PDB file of C-alpha atoms and ligand atoms in Angstrom:
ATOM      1  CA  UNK A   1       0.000   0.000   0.000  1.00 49.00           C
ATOM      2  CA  UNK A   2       2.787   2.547   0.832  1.00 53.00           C
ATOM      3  CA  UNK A   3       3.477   4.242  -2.388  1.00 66.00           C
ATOM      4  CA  UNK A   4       7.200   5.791  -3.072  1.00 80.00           C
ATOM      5  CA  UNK A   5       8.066   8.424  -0.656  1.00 90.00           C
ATOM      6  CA  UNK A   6      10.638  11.536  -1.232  1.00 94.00           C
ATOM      7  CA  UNK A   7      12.829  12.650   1.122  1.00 94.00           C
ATOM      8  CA  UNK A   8      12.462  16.894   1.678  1.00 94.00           C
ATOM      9  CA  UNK A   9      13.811  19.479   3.573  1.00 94.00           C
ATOM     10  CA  UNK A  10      11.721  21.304   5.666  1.00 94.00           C
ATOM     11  CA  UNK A  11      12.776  24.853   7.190  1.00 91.00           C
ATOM     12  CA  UNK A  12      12.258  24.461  10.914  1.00 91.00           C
ATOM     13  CA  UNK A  13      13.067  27.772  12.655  1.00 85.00           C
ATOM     14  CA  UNK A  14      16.718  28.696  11.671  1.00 86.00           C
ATOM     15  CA  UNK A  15      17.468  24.790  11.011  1.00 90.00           C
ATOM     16  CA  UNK A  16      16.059  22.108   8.696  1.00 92.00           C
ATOM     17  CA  UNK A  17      13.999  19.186   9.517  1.00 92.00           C
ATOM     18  CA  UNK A  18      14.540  16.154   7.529  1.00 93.00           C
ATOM     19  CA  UNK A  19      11.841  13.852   6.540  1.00 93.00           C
ATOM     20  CA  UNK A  20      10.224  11.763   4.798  1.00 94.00           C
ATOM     21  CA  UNK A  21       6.714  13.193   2.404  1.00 95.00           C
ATOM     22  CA  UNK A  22       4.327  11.675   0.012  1.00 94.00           C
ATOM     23  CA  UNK A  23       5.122  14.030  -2.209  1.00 94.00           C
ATOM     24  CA  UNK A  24       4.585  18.007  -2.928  1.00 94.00           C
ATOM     25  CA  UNK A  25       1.276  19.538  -3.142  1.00 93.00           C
ATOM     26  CA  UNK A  26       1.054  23.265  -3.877  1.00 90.00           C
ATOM     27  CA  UNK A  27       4.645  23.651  -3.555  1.00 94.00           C
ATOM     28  CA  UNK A  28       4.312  21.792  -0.154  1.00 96.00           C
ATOM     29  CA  UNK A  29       5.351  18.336   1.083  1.00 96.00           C
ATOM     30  CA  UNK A  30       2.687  16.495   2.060  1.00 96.00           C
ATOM     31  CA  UNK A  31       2.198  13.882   5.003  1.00 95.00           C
ATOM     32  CA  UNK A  32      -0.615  11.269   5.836  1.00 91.00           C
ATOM     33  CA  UNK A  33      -2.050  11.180   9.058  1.00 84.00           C
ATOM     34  CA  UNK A  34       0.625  10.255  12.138  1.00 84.00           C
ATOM     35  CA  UNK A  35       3.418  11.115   9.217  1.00 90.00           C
ATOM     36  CA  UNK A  36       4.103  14.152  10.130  1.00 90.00           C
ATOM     37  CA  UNK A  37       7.522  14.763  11.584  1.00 90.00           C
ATOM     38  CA  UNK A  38       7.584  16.002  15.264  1.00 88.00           C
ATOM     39  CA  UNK A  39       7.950  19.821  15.685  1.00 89.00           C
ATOM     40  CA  UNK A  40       4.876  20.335  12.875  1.00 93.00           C
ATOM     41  CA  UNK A  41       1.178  20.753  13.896  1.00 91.00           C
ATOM     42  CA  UNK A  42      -2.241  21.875  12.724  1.00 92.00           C
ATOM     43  CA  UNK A  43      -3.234  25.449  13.562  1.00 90.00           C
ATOM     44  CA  UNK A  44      -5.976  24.090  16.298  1.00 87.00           C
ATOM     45  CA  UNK A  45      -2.959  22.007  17.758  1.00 85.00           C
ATOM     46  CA  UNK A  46      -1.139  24.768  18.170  1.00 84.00           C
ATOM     47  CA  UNK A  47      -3.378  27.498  19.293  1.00 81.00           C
ATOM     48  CA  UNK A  48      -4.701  24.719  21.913  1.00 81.00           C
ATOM     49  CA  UNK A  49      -0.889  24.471  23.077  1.00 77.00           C
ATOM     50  CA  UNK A  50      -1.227  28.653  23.358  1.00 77.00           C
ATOM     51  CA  UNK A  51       1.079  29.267  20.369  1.00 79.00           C
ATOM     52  CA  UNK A  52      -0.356  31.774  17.104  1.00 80.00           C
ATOM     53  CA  UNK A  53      -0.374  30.729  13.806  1.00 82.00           C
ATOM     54  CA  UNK A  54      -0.501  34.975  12.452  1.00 81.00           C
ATOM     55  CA  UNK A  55       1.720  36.007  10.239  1.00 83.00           C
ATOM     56  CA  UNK A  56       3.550  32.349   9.495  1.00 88.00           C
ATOM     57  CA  UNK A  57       3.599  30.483   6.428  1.00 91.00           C
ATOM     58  CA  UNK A  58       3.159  26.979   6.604  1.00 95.00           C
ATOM     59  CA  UNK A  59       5.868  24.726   6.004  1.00 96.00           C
ATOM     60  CA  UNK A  60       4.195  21.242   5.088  1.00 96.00           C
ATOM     61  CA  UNK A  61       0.788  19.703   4.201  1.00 96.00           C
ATOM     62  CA  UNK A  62      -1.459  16.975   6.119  1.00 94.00           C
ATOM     63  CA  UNK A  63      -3.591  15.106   3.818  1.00 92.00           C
ATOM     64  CA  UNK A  64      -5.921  12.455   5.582  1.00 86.00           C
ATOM     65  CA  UNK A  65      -9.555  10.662   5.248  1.00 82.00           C
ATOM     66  CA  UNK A  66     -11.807  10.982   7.712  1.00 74.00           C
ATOM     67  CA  UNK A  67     -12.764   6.891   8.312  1.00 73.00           C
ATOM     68  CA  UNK A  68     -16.370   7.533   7.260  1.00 71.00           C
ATOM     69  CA  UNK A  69     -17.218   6.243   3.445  1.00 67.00           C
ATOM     70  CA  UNK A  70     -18.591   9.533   2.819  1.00 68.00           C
ATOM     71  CA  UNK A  71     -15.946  11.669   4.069  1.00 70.00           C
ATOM     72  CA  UNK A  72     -13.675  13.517   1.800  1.00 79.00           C
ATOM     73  CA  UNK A  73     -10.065  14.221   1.768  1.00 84.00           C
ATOM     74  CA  UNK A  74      -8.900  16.456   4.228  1.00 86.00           C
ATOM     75  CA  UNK A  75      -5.811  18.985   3.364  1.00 91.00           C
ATOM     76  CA  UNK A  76      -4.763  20.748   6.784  1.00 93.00           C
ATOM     77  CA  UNK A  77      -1.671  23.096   6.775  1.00 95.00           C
ATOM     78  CA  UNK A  78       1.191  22.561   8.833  1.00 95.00           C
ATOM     79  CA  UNK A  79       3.430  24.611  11.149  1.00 93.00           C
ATOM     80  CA  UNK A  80       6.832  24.443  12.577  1.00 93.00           C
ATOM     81  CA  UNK A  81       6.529  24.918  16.555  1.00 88.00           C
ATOM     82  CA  UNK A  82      10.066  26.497  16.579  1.00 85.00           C
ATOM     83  CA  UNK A  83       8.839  29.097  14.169  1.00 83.00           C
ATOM     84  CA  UNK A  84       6.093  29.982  16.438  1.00 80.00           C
ATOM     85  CA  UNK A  85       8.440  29.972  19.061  1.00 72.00           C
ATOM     86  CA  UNK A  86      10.869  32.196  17.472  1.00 66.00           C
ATOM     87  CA  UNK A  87       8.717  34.844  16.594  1.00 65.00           C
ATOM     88  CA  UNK A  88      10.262  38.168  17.532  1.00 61.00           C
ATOM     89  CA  UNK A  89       9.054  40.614  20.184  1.00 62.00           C
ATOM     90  CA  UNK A  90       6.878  43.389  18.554  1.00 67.00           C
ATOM     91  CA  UNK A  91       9.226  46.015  17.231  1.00 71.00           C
ATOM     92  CA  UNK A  92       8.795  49.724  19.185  1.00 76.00           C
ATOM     93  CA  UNK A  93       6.822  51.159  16.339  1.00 76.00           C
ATOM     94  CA  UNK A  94       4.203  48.337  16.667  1.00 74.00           C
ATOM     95  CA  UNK A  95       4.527  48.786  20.096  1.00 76.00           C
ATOM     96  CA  UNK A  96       4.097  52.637  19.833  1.00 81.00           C
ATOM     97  CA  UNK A  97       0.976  51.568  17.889  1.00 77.00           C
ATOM     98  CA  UNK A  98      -0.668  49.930  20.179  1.00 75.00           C
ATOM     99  CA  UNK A  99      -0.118  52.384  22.989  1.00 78.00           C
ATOM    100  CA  UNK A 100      -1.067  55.177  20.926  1.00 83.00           C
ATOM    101  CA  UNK A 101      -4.409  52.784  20.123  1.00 80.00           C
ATOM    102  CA  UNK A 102      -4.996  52.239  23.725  1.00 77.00           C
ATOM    103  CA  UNK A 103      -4.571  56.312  24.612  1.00 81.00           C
ATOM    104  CA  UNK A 104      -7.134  56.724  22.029  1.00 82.00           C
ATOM    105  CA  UNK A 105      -9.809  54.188  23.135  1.00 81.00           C
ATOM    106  CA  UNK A 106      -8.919  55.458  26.869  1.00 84.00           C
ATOM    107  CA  UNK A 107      -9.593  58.886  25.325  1.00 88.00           C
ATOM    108  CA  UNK A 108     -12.767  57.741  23.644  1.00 87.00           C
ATOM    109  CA  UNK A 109     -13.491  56.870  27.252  1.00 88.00           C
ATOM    110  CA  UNK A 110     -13.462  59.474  28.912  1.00 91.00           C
ATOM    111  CA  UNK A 111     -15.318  62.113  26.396  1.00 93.00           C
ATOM    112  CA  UNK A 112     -18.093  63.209  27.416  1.00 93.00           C
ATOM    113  CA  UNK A 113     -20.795  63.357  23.948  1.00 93.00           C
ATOM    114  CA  UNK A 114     -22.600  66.162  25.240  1.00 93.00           C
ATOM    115  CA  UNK A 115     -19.830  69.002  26.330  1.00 94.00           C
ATOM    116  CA  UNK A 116     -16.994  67.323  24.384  1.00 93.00           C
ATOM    117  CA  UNK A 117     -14.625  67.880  28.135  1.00 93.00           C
ATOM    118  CA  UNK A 118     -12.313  65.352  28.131  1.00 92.00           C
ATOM    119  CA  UNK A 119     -12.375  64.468  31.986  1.00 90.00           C
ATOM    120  CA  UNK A 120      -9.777  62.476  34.070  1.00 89.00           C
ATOM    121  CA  UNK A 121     -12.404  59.527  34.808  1.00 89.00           C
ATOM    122  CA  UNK A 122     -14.508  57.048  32.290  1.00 86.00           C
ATOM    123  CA  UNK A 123     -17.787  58.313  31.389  1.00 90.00           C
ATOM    124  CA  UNK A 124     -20.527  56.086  31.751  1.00 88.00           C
ATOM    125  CA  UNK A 125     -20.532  53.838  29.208  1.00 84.00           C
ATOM    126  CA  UNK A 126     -24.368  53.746  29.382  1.00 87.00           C
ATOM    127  CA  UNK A 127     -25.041  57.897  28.384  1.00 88.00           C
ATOM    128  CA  UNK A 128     -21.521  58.489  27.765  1.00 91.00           C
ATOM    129  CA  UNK A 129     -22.186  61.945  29.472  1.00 92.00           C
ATOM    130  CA  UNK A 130     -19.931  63.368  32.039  1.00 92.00           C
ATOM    131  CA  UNK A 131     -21.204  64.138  35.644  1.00 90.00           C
ATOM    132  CA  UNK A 132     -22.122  67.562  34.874  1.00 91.00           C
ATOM    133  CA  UNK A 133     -24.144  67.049  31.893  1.00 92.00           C
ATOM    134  CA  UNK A 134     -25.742  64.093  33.399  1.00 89.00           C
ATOM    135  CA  UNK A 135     -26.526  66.298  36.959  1.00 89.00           C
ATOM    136  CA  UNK A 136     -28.018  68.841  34.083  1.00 87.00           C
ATOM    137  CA  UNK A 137     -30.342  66.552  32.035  1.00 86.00           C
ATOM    138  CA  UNK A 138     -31.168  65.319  35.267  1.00 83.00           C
ATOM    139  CA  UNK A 139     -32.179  68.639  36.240  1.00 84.00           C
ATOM    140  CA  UNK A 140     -34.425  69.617  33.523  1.00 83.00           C
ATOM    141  CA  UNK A 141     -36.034  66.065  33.707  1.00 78.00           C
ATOM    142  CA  UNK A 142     -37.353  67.290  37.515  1.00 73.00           C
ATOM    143  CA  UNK A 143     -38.051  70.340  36.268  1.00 70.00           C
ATOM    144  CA  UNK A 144     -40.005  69.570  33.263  1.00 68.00           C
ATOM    145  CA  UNK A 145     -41.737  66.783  35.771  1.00 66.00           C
ATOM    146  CA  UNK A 146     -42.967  69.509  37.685  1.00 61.00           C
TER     147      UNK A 146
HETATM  148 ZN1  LIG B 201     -20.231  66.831  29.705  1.00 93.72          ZN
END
C-alpha cells in the first residue's frame, strides 16, 4: 500500500527538519495522518498548546480521510513549533501603535458626547455623558416633571 516516498527538507526555525513526504502539493510536502515529523502541527494544535499561527507560512501539508465512506479528503496546513516559538518581540513602532491605540480608546473613554470635556475619569458607558451634563439633564427632567 505505501506508495514511493521523497525525502524533503523542511525549514524548521533557523534549522532544517529532515523527513520523509508523500510528495509536494502546492509547492508543499505532504504527510498522511501520524506522518508528520515532530515539531509540525495543525493550527488548532497549536493554538490549543497557546502558540499563534498569524503572520507564518506553513511549512508542510497533512492530507488524511476521515474513516467515514462519505468523508472527503482532508488537506490541513502545517506549522513548525520552533517558528512559532521564534517569533520576535513586537518592534517599538508596533509597540508605539498599540499604545497610541490604547490612549485613544482610553480617550474615547473618557469624552463626554454632550460638552466634548475630556475628563480624568470614564464616562458612563451607558449615556456616555460626564457628571455635569448628566446632573443637568437630570435637572431639567425634575423640572419639566414639575
Ligand atoms: Zn459633559
Amino acid at each position: 500500500m505505501s506508495a514511493a516516498r521523497i525525502i524533503v527538507q523542511i525549514p524548521y526555525g533557523d534549522r532544517l527538519l529532515v523527513a520523509e513526504a508523500r510528495g509536494i502539493r502546492e509547492g508543499l510536502p505532504y504527510f498522511g495522518w501520524d506522518e508528520a515529523p515532530v515539531g509540525l502541527y495543525t493550527t488548532t494544535q497549536l493554538r490549543e498548546a497557546g502558540w499563534s499561527v498569524a503572520g507564518l507560512d506553513p511549512v508542510a501539508l497533512l492530507v488524511f480521510r476521515h474513516r467515514k465512506p462519505y468523508a472527503r479528503e482532508s488537506v490541513a496546513e502545517l506549522f513548525a513549533l520552533a517558528d512559532a516559538a521564534l517569533r520576535p518581540e513586537p518592534s517599538e513602532a508596533q509597540r508605539v501603535s498599540r499604545l497610541r491605540n490604547l490612549q485613544y480608546a482610553m480617550r474615547a473613554r473618557r469624552t463626554c458626547v454632550d460638552c466634548a470635556a475630556e475628563k480624568d475619569y470614564c464616562v458612563p458607558t451607558s449615556t456616555r455623558q460626564c457628571w455635569s451634563c448628566l446632573e443637568i439633564e437630570m435637572a431639567n427632567d425634575v423640572e419639566e416633571a414639575a
